[in-house]
Amino acid sequence: MTFEFSVPVLVVGGGACGCVAALAARDAGAEVLLIEADARPLGSTGMTLGLVCAADTKAQAAAGIEDSADAFFEDIMAKSRGLANPVIARALAEQSGPALDWLAQTHDFPLEIDLGFRPAYGNRTYRMHGWPGHGGEDLVGLLHRRLAEAGVDVLLQAKLADVVADENGKVLGAVIERPGGDLERVGCDTLILACGGFAANRAMLVRYIPEMADARNNGHEGSQGTGIRIGEALGAAIGDMGSYQGYAMLTDPQGISVSPQVLVEGGVLVNSAGLRFTDETKDIAGMVHPVMAQDGGTVWTIYDERIEEATAYTPDMQALNALNAAKRAASAEILAAQIGVPTEALSASLADACSARNKGAADSTGRVWGEELPPHGSLRALKVVGAIYHTQGGLEIDGHARVLRPDDTPLPNLFAGGGAARSVSGPSSWGYLPAMGLCTAVTLGRIAGMSAAKQALHPTDR
């Protein structure tokens, strides 16, 4: 096949992973072309809080927080019950901090440690990094501004249609579909797949995650598993395809996520009978299942004025507050009438939590209360449903983000990160750590970019 032109590094996907990969490859001295299917790049990143989980960063040190790569690795393996790929887990643990420091120092990203997101759901210390007052959509926009400043060519409305490879699986180039169906052929020395997972592909959900095939999807519609399917066609292995991030608090009808800090600060979930039904602090992703199992598949997030104030700085809560989405009441009795649940049941549910907290004992759901206080006084309620946000399984990779065959040998010049690559949540949802989605996107993106640039510039050094 004849290619119209060729580049050393071709990156597929304009979300966080692809942008970071392109920046890293450009910093390493390689010419880069990034292609993005949409006219406006957002991807799954644009639908997040914009928080990145990372360890041993300069932002942590500046805030007086002690952390280490070893501690992060231990937390990843503990949360995944020892089933995460230890090679990928070690790469994330050791390289997430340097990746965020590089973005902050080299590319002027205003990343800070989010002290409002207390350690929870498997993280032993403060690891949430973000851009204060900004979410994932702003993060993608800033990444693309930095790409332009770095001289990286970006081609929008350019969908990966096919990959051309030789008999050994070496990628020679890609076929790109443009608006109107026109095809362009671009050669490349290395290819990075950063085009998301498969949460929007129902056929793949039915095959790999049947329990979520009919769930609400709050991920990007472009998450069709393109990178995974292309990698498989080239001979790649896949892993943890049953892994995903579910989330229990997507507001109905607003379609805006309730910040997990609401539960961390003391919020609770009650069903249509006014009863709590799960420990809200046990599993940030797996909690989607008990929520979906409730009558009608909808529940209420209950919190109070104090929690509202503590979480008001987060972009999603700002949006919900601006819409006046929450029901508000001066007492549990009034709130119960507003949301249509039995008064005695709601009052008893909140009293049980308060009593357990005062006694220092577990409540009826098994939740052990610490410094946080259960909802009391002036109350709030948001109607929520469970949804799938993104998948966590994908192409098998090594610590250099090289895509691997079933025999663990790397394909000649194929790299992957973000939703296209296997993550570290184990085989299901319960192994997911908060903000691990953007951790893998940013960290593996940087690793893939550096690795691809090194190979393209020095092919004999492989």
Coordinates of C-alpha atoms in Angstrom, one line a residue:
M1 CA 0.0 0.0 0.0
T2 CA 1.2 3.5 -0.8
F3 CA 1.0 6.1 1.9
E4 CA 0.4 9.7 1.3
F5 CA 2.9 10.7 3.9
S6 CA 4.6 9.1 6.9
V7 CA 5.3 10.2 10.5
P8 CA 7.6 8.7 13.2
V9 CA 4.9 8.5 15.8
L10 CA 1.1 8.3 15.1
V11 CA -1.2 8.7 18.0
V12 CA -4.9 7.6 17.8
G13 CA -7.1 9.4 20.3
G14 CA -7.4 13.0 21.5
G15 CA -8.3 12.5 25.1
A16 CA -5.9 12.7 28.0
C17 CA -3.9 9.6 27.1
G18 CA -3.4 10.5 23.5
C19 CA -2.5 14.1 24.3
V20 CA 0.0 13.2 26.9
A21 CA 1.5 10.5 24.7
A22 CA 1.9 13.1 21.9
L23 CA 3.4 15.6 24.2
A24 CA 5.9 13.1 25.6
A25 CA 6.9 11.9 22.2
R26 CA 7.4 15.5 21.0
D27 CA 9.5 16.3 24.1
A28 CA 11.7 13.3 23.2
G29 CA 12.4 14.8 19.8
A30 CA 10.0 12.9 17.6
E31 CA 7.6 14.3 15.0
V32 CA 4.1 13.4 15.9
L33 CA 0.7 13.3 14.3
L34 CA -2.4 12.9 16.6
I35 CA -5.7 11.9 15.0
E36 CA -9.1 12.3 16.8
A37 CA -12.4 11.1 15.5
D38 CA -14.5 13.9 16.8
A39 CA -14.7 17.5 15.7
R40 CA -14.3 18.6 19.3
P41 CA -11.9 16.4 21.3
L42 CA -13.3 15.3 24.7
G43 CA -13.3 11.6 24.9
S44 CA -13.9 9.9 28.3
T45 CA -11.6 12.5 29.9
G46 CA -14.1 15.2 29.2
M47 CA -16.7 13.4 31.2
T48 CA -14.7 13.1 34.4
L49 CA -14.0 15.3 37.4
G50 CA -10.5 15.8 36.0
L51 CA -8.9 14.2 39.0
V52 CA -5.7 12.1 38.6
C53 CA -4.6 9.6 41.2
A54 CA -0.8 9.7 41.6
A55 CA 1.8 9.1 44.3
D56 CA 5.0 10.7 45.5
T57 CA 4.4 14.0 43.6
K58 CA 5.8 17.4 44.3
A59 CA 2.3 18.7 45.0
Q60 CA 1.9 16.1 47.8
A61 CA 5.3 17.1 49.2
A62 CA 4.4 20.8 49.1
A63 CA 1.2 19.9 51.1
G64 CA 3.2 17.9 53.7
I65 CA 1.8 14.6 52.5
E66 CA 4.1 11.6 52.7
D67 CA 3.6 9.0 50.0
S68 CA 5.7 6.6 48.0
A69 CA 5.5 4.4 44.9
D70 CA 5.7 1.3 47.1
A71 CA 2.7 2.4 49.1
F72 CA 0.7 3.1 46.0
F73 CA 1.7 -0.3 44.5
E74 CA 0.6 -2.0 47.7
D75 CA -2.8 -0.2 47.6
I76 CA -3.4 -1.1 44.0
M77 CA -2.7 -4.8 44.7
A78 CA -4.7 -4.8 47.9
K79 CA -7.8 -3.2 46.2
S80 CA -7.6 -5.6 43.3
R81 CA -7.2 -8.6 45.7
G82 CA -3.8 -9.3 44.3
L83 CA -5.2 -9.9 40.8
A84 CA -4.0 -6.8 39.0
N85 CA -1.1 -7.2 36.6
P86 CA 1.9 -6.4 38.9
V87 CA 4.0 -5.1 36.0
I88 CA 1.4 -2.5 35.0
A89 CA 0.7 -1.7 38.7
R90 CA 4.4 -1.1 39.3
A91 CA 4.7 1.1 36.3
L92 CA 1.7 3.2 37.4
A93 CA 2.9 3.4 41.0
E94 CA 6.5 4.5 40.0
Q95 CA 5.7 6.7 37.0
S96 CA 2.4 8.5 38.0
G97 CA 4.3 11.0 40.2
P98 CA 6.9 11.8 37.6
A99 CA 4.2 12.2 35.0
L100 CA 2.3 14.7 36.9
D101 CA 5.4 16.6 37.9
W102 CA 6.4 16.7 34.3
L103 CA 3.1 18.1 33.2
A104 CA 3.2 20.7 36.0
Q105 CA 6.9 21.8 35.5
T106 CA 7.5 21.4 31.8
H107 CA 4.0 22.1 30.4
D108 CA 2.7 24.5 33.1
F109 CA -0.3 22.5 34.2
P110 CA -1.9 24.0 37.4
L111 CA -2.2 20.7 39.2
E112 CA -2.7 20.7 42.9
I113 CA -3.4 18.1 45.5
D114 CA -7.1 18.0 46.3
L115 CA -7.3 18.1 50.1
G116 CA -11.1 18.1 49.9
F117 CA -11.0 14.5 48.7
R118 CA -10.1 12.6 51.8
P119 CA -8.4 9.2 51.6
A120 CA -11.0 6.6 50.8
Y121 CA -12.0 3.5 48.8
G122 CA -8.5 2.0 48.9
N123 CA -6.2 5.0 48.9
R124 CA -4.3 5.3 52.2
T125 CA -3.5 9.0 51.7
Y126 CA -4.3 12.1 49.7
R127 CA -3.6 11.2 46.1
M128 CA -6.2 13.2 44.1
H129 CA -4.6 15.8 41.9
G130 CA -6.7 18.3 39.9
W131 CA -7.0 21.8 38.5
P132 CA -9.0 23.7 41.1
G133 CA -12.4 24.8 39.8
H134 CA -12.0 22.8 36.6
G135 CA -13.1 19.4 35.4
G136 CA -12.1 16.9 32.7
E137 CA -13.4 19.1 29.8
D138 CA -11.1 21.9 30.8
L139 CA -8.2 19.4 31.2
V140 CA -8.7 18.2 27.6
G141 CA -8.8 21.8 26.3
L142 CA -5.6 22.7 28.1
L143 CA -3.9 19.6 26.8
H144 CA -4.7 20.6 23.2
R145 CA -3.4 24.1 23.8
R146 CA -0.2 22.6 24.9
L147 CA -0.1 20.4 21.9
A148 CA -0.4 23.4 19.6
E149 CA 2.4 25.2 21.5
A150 CA 4.6 22.2 21.2
G151 CA 4.1 22.0 17.4
V152 CA 2.2 18.7 17.4
D153 CA 0.0 18.2 14.4
V154 CA -3.5 17.3 15.3
L155 CA -6.1 16.0 12.8
L156 CA -9.7 16.3 13.9
Q157 CA -12.6 14.4 12.4
A158 CA -10.1 11.7 11.5
K159 CA -11.4 8.2 12.4
L160 CA -9.1 5.2 12.5
A161 CA -10.6 2.8 9.9
D162 CA -7.8 0.2 9.6
V163 CA -4.2 -0.5 10.3
V164 CA -1.8 -1.9 7.7
A165 CA 0.8 -4.3 9.0
D166 CA 3.3 -6.9 7.6
E167 CA 3.2 -10.6 8.3
N168 CA 5.1 -10.2 11.6
G169 CA 2.6 -7.7 13.0
K170 CA 4.7 -4.7 12.4
V171 CA 2.5 -1.7 11.8
L172 CA 3.3 0.1 8.5
G173 CA 0.6 2.7 8.6
A174 CA -3.1 3.5 9.2
V175 CA -6.1 4.2 7.0
I176 CA -8.0 7.2 8.3
E177 CA -11.6 8.0 7.4
R178 CA -12.5 11.6 6.9
P179 CA -15.9 13.3 6.8
G180 CA -17.9 12.1 3.8
G181 CA -16.1 8.8 3.7
D182 CA -12.9 9.9 2.1
L183 CA -9.9 7.8 3.1
E184 CA -6.3 8.9 3.8
R185 CA -3.3 6.6 4.2
V186 CA -0.6 7.6 6.7
G187 CA 2.6 5.6 7.2
C188 CA 4.2 5.5 10.6
D189 CA 7.2 4.1 12.4
T190 CA 5.3 3.6 15.6
L191 CA 1.6 3.6 16.5
I192 CA 0.0 4.5 19.9
L193 CA -3.5 3.4 20.5
A194 CA -5.2 5.8 23.0
C195 CA -8.7 5.6 21.6
G196 CA -10.6 4.5 24.7
G197 CA -12.4 1.4 26.0
F198 CA -15.7 -0.2 25.0
A199 CA -18.3 1.0 27.4
A200 CA -20.4 2.3 24.5
N201 CA -20.2 -0.9 22.5
R202 CA -23.2 -3.0 23.6
A203 CA -22.0 -6.1 21.7
M204 CA -18.7 -6.1 23.6
L205 CA -20.5 -5.4 26.9
V206 CA -22.7 -8.4 26.3
R207 CA -19.7 -10.6 25.6
Y208 CA -17.4 -9.4 28.4
I209 CA -19.5 -7.5 31.0
P210 CA -23.0 -8.9 30.6
E211 CA -24.2 -7.6 34.0
M212 CA -23.7 -4.0 32.7
A213 CA -25.0 -4.5 29.1
D214 CA -28.3 -2.8 29.8
A215 CA -27.0 -0.3 32.4
R216 CA -27.1 3.4 31.8
N217 CA -23.9 4.5 30.0
N218 CA -22.3 7.7 31.2
G219 CA -19.2 7.3 29.1
H220 CA -18.2 8.7 25.8
E221 CA -20.2 7.4 22.8
G222 CA -16.9 6.9 21.0
S223 CA -15.8 4.2 23.4
Q224 CA -16.4 1.5 20.9
G225 CA -13.3 -0.7 21.6
T226 CA -11.6 0.3 18.3
G227 CA -8.1 0.1 19.7
I228 CA -8.7 -3.2 21.4
R229 CA -10.2 -4.8 18.3
I230 CA -7.4 -3.6 16.1
G231 CA -4.8 -4.8 18.5
E232 CA -6.4 -8.2 18.6
A233 CA -6.4 -8.4 14.8
L234 CA -2.7 -7.8 14.9
G235 CA -2.2 -10.7 17.3
A236 CA -2.3 -8.9 20.7
A237 CA -3.5 -10.5 23.9
I238 CA -6.2 -9.0 26.0
G239 CA -6.7 -9.0 29.8
D240 CA -9.3 -8.2 32.5
M241 CA -12.0 -7.6 30.0
G242 CA -14.6 -7.9 32.7
S243 CA -13.2 -4.9 34.5
Y244 CA -14.9 -1.5 34.6
Q245 CA -15.8 1.5 36.6
G246 CA -19.4 1.5 37.6
Y247 CA -20.8 4.4 39.6
A248 CA -23.8 4.6 41.8
M249 CA -24.6 8.3 41.7
L250 CA -25.6 9.6 38.3
T251 CA -28.3 12.1 38.9
D252 CA -31.7 11.5 37.3
P253 CA -32.8 13.4 35.2
Q254 CA -29.8 15.8 35.2
G255 CA -27.2 13.3 34.1
I256 CA -24.6 14.9 36.3
S257 CA -22.4 12.8 38.7
V258 CA -22.7 13.4 42.4
S259 CA -19.2 13.9 43.7
P260 CA -17.9 10.8 45.6
Q261 CA -16.8 13.3 48.3
V262 CA -20.5 13.6 49.3
L263 CA -20.3 10.0 50.6
V264 CA -16.8 10.3 52.0
E265 CA -17.9 13.3 54.0
G266 CA -20.9 11.4 55.5
G267 CA -23.6 11.1 52.9
V268 CA -25.7 8.0 52.6
L269 CA -27.9 6.2 50.1
V270 CA -31.6 5.2 50.7
N271 CA -34.0 3.4 48.5
S272 CA -37.7 4.1 47.8
A273 CA -38.5 2.4 51.1
G274 CA -36.4 5.0 52.9
L275 CA -33.9 2.3 53.9
R276 CA -30.1 2.2 53.6
F277 CA -28.9 -0.9 51.8
T278 CA -25.1 -0.8 51.5
D279 CA -22.0 0.4 53.1
E280 CA -21.4 3.6 51.1
T281 CA -17.6 3.6 51.8
K282 CA -16.8 0.1 50.8
D283 CA -16.6 0.1 47.0
I284 CA -16.7 3.2 44.8
A285 CA -17.3 1.2 41.6
G286 CA -19.0 -2.0 42.8
M287 CA -21.6 0.0 44.7
V288 CA -23.4 0.3 41.3
H289 CA -24.8 -3.2 41.7
P290 CA -26.8 -2.8 45.0
V291 CA -28.1 0.5 43.6
M292 CA -29.3 -1.1 40.3
A293 CA -30.9 -3.9 42.3
Q294 CA -33.2 -1.5 44.2
D295 CA -36.9 -1.1 43.2
G296 CA -37.0 0.9 40.0
G297 CA -33.2 1.2 39.8
T298 CA -33.2 4.6 41.5
V299 CA -32.2 5.7 45.0
W300 CA -31.6 8.9 46.9
T301 CA -28.3 10.4 47.9
I302 CA -28.9 12.0 51.3
Y303 CA -26.6 14.7 52.7
D304 CA -26.8 17.8 54.7
E305 CA -25.9 21.5 54.6
R306 CA -22.4 20.9 56.0
I307 CA -21.6 18.3 53.3
E308 CA -23.0 20.6 50.7
E309 CA -20.6 23.3 51.7
A310 CA -17.6 21.0 51.9
T311 CA -18.1 19.7 48.4
A312 CA -19.4 22.9 46.7
Y313 CA -16.0 23.5 45.1
T314 CA -16.1 20.5 42.9
P315 CA -17.3 21.1 39.3
D316 CA -20.1 18.6 39.3
M317 CA -21.6 19.8 42.6
Q318 CA -21.3 23.4 41.3
A319 CA -23.4 22.4 38.3
L320 CA -26.0 20.6 40.4
N321 CA -26.2 23.5 42.8
A322 CA -26.6 26.0 39.9
L323 CA -29.5 23.9 38.7
N324 CA -31.0 23.8 42.2
A325 CA -31.2 20.0 41.6
A326 CA -31.4 18.9 45.2
K327 CA -34.5 18.6 47.3
R328 CA -34.0 20.6 50.5
A329 CA -35.7 20.3 53.9
A330 CA -35.2 21.3 57.5
S331 CA -35.9 17.8 58.8
A332 CA -36.0 14.2 57.9
E333 CA -39.8 14.2 58.2
I334 CA -40.2 17.0 55.7
L335 CA -37.6 15.5 53.3
A336 CA -39.3 12.1 53.4
A337 CA -42.5 13.8 52.2
Q338 CA -40.7 15.6 49.4
I339 CA -39.0 12.5 48.0
G340 CA -41.9 10.1 48.6
V341 CA -40.4 7.7 51.1
P342 CA -41.8 6.5 54.4
T343 CA -41.0 9.1 57.1
E344 CA -40.3 6.6 59.9
A345 CA -38.0 4.5 57.7
L346 CA -35.9 7.5 56.7
S347 CA -35.7 8.9 60.2
A348 CA -34.7 5.4 61.5
S349 CA -32.0 5.0 58.8
L350 CA -30.4 8.3 59.7
A351 CA -30.7 7.7 63.4
D352 CA -29.0 4.3 63.0
A353 CA -26.0 5.9 61.4
C354 CA -25.8 8.6 64.0
S355 CA -26.1 6.1 66.8
A356 CA -23.4 3.9 65.4
R357 CA -21.1 6.9 64.9
N358 CA -21.5 8.0 68.5
K359 CA -20.8 4.5 69.8
G360 CA -17.8 4.0 67.5
A361 CA -19.4 0.8 66.1
A362 CA -20.5 -0.4 62.7
D363 CA -24.0 0.5 61.7
S364 CA -26.6 -1.8 60.2
T365 CA -24.9 -1.8 56.8
G366 CA -21.5 -2.5 58.2
R367 CA -20.3 1.1 57.7
V368 CA -17.8 2.1 60.3
W369 CA -17.9 5.9 60.9
G370 CA -14.8 7.8 61.5
E371 CA -14.4 11.6 61.5
E372 CA -17.3 12.1 59.1
L373 CA -20.7 12.9 60.5
P374 CA -23.9 11.3 59.2
P375 CA -26.5 13.7 57.6
H376 CA -28.4 15.7 60.2
G377 CA -30.1 19.1 60.5
S378 CA -30.9 20.8 57.2
L379 CA -30.9 17.9 54.7
R380 CA -30.5 17.5 50.9
A381 CA -31.5 14.7 48.5
L382 CA -30.6 13.9 44.9
K383 CA -32.2 11.2 42.9
V384 CA -29.5 8.9 41.4
V385 CA -29.1 5.8 39.2
G386 CA -26.3 3.4 38.6
A387 CA -24.3 3.5 35.4
I388 CA -21.2 2.3 33.7
Y389 CA -18.6 5.0 33.1
H390 CA -15.7 3.3 31.4
T391 CA -14.1 -0.1 31.0
Q392 CA -10.8 -1.2 32.5
G393 CA -9.8 -4.2 30.5
G394 CA -7.9 -4.1 27.2
L395 CA -4.7 -4.9 25.4
E396 CA -2.0 -6.6 27.4
I397 CA 1.0 -4.3 27.8
D398 CA 4.4 -4.3 29.5
G399 CA 6.0 -1.7 31.7
H400 CA 7.0 0.3 28.6
A401 CA 3.4 0.3 27.2
R402 CA 4.3 -2.1 24.4
V403 CA 1.4 -4.2 23.3
L404 CA 2.0 -7.9 24.0
R405 CA 1.2 -11.1 22.2
P406 CA -0.3 -14.1 24.2
D407 CA 3.3 -15.4 24.6
D408 CA 4.3 -12.1 26.3
T409 CA 6.5 -11.0 23.4
P410 CA 5.9 -7.4 22.3
L411 CA 4.4 -6.6 18.9
P412 CA 7.1 -4.8 16.9
N413 CA 6.0 -1.2 17.1
L414 CA 2.6 -1.0 18.7
F415 CA 1.9 0.8 22.0
A416 CA -1.3 1.4 24.1
G417 CA -2.6 3.3 27.1
G418 CA -5.7 4.6 28.8
G419 CA -8.9 2.7 28.0
A420 CA -7.3 0.7 25.1
A421 CA -4.9 -1.0 27.5
R422 CA -5.4 -3.4 30.5
S423 CA -5.6 -1.5 33.7
V424 CA -5.1 -2.6 37.3
S425 CA -8.6 -3.0 38.7
G426 CA -8.6 -6.8 38.5
P427 CA -11.2 -8.8 36.7
S428 CA -14.4 -6.9 37.7
S429 CA -15.5 -3.6 39.3
W430 CA -14.5 -4.0 42.9
G431 CA -10.8 -3.4 42.2
Y432 CA -11.2 0.2 41.0
L433 CA -9.4 2.9 42.9
P434 CA -10.7 6.5 42.7
A435 CA -9.3 8.4 39.7
M436 CA -7.5 5.4 38.4
G437 CA -9.0 6.1 34.9
L438 CA -7.0 9.3 34.5
C439 CA -4.0 7.8 36.3
T440 CA -3.7 5.2 33.6
A441 CA -4.4 7.7 30.9
V442 CA -1.8 10.2 31.9
T443 CA 0.8 7.8 33.2
L444 CA 0.6 5.2 30.4
G445 CA 0.2 8.0 27.9
R446 CA 3.6 9.4 28.9
I447 CA 5.2 6.0 29.0
A448 CA 3.9 5.1 25.6
G449 CA 5.0 8.4 24.1
M450 CA 8.5 8.2 25.4
S451 CA 8.8 4.5 24.4
A452 CA 7.4 5.1 20.9
A453 CA 9.7 8.1 20.3
K454 CA 12.7 6.2 21.4
Q455 CA 12.0 3.4 19.1
A456 CA 11.2 5.7 16.1
L457 CA 14.4 7.7 16.6
H458 CA 16.6 4.8 17.5
P459 CA 15.1 1.7 16.0
T460 CA 18.3 -0.4 16.4
D461 CA 18.3 0.1 20.2
R462 CA 15.2 -2.1 20.7

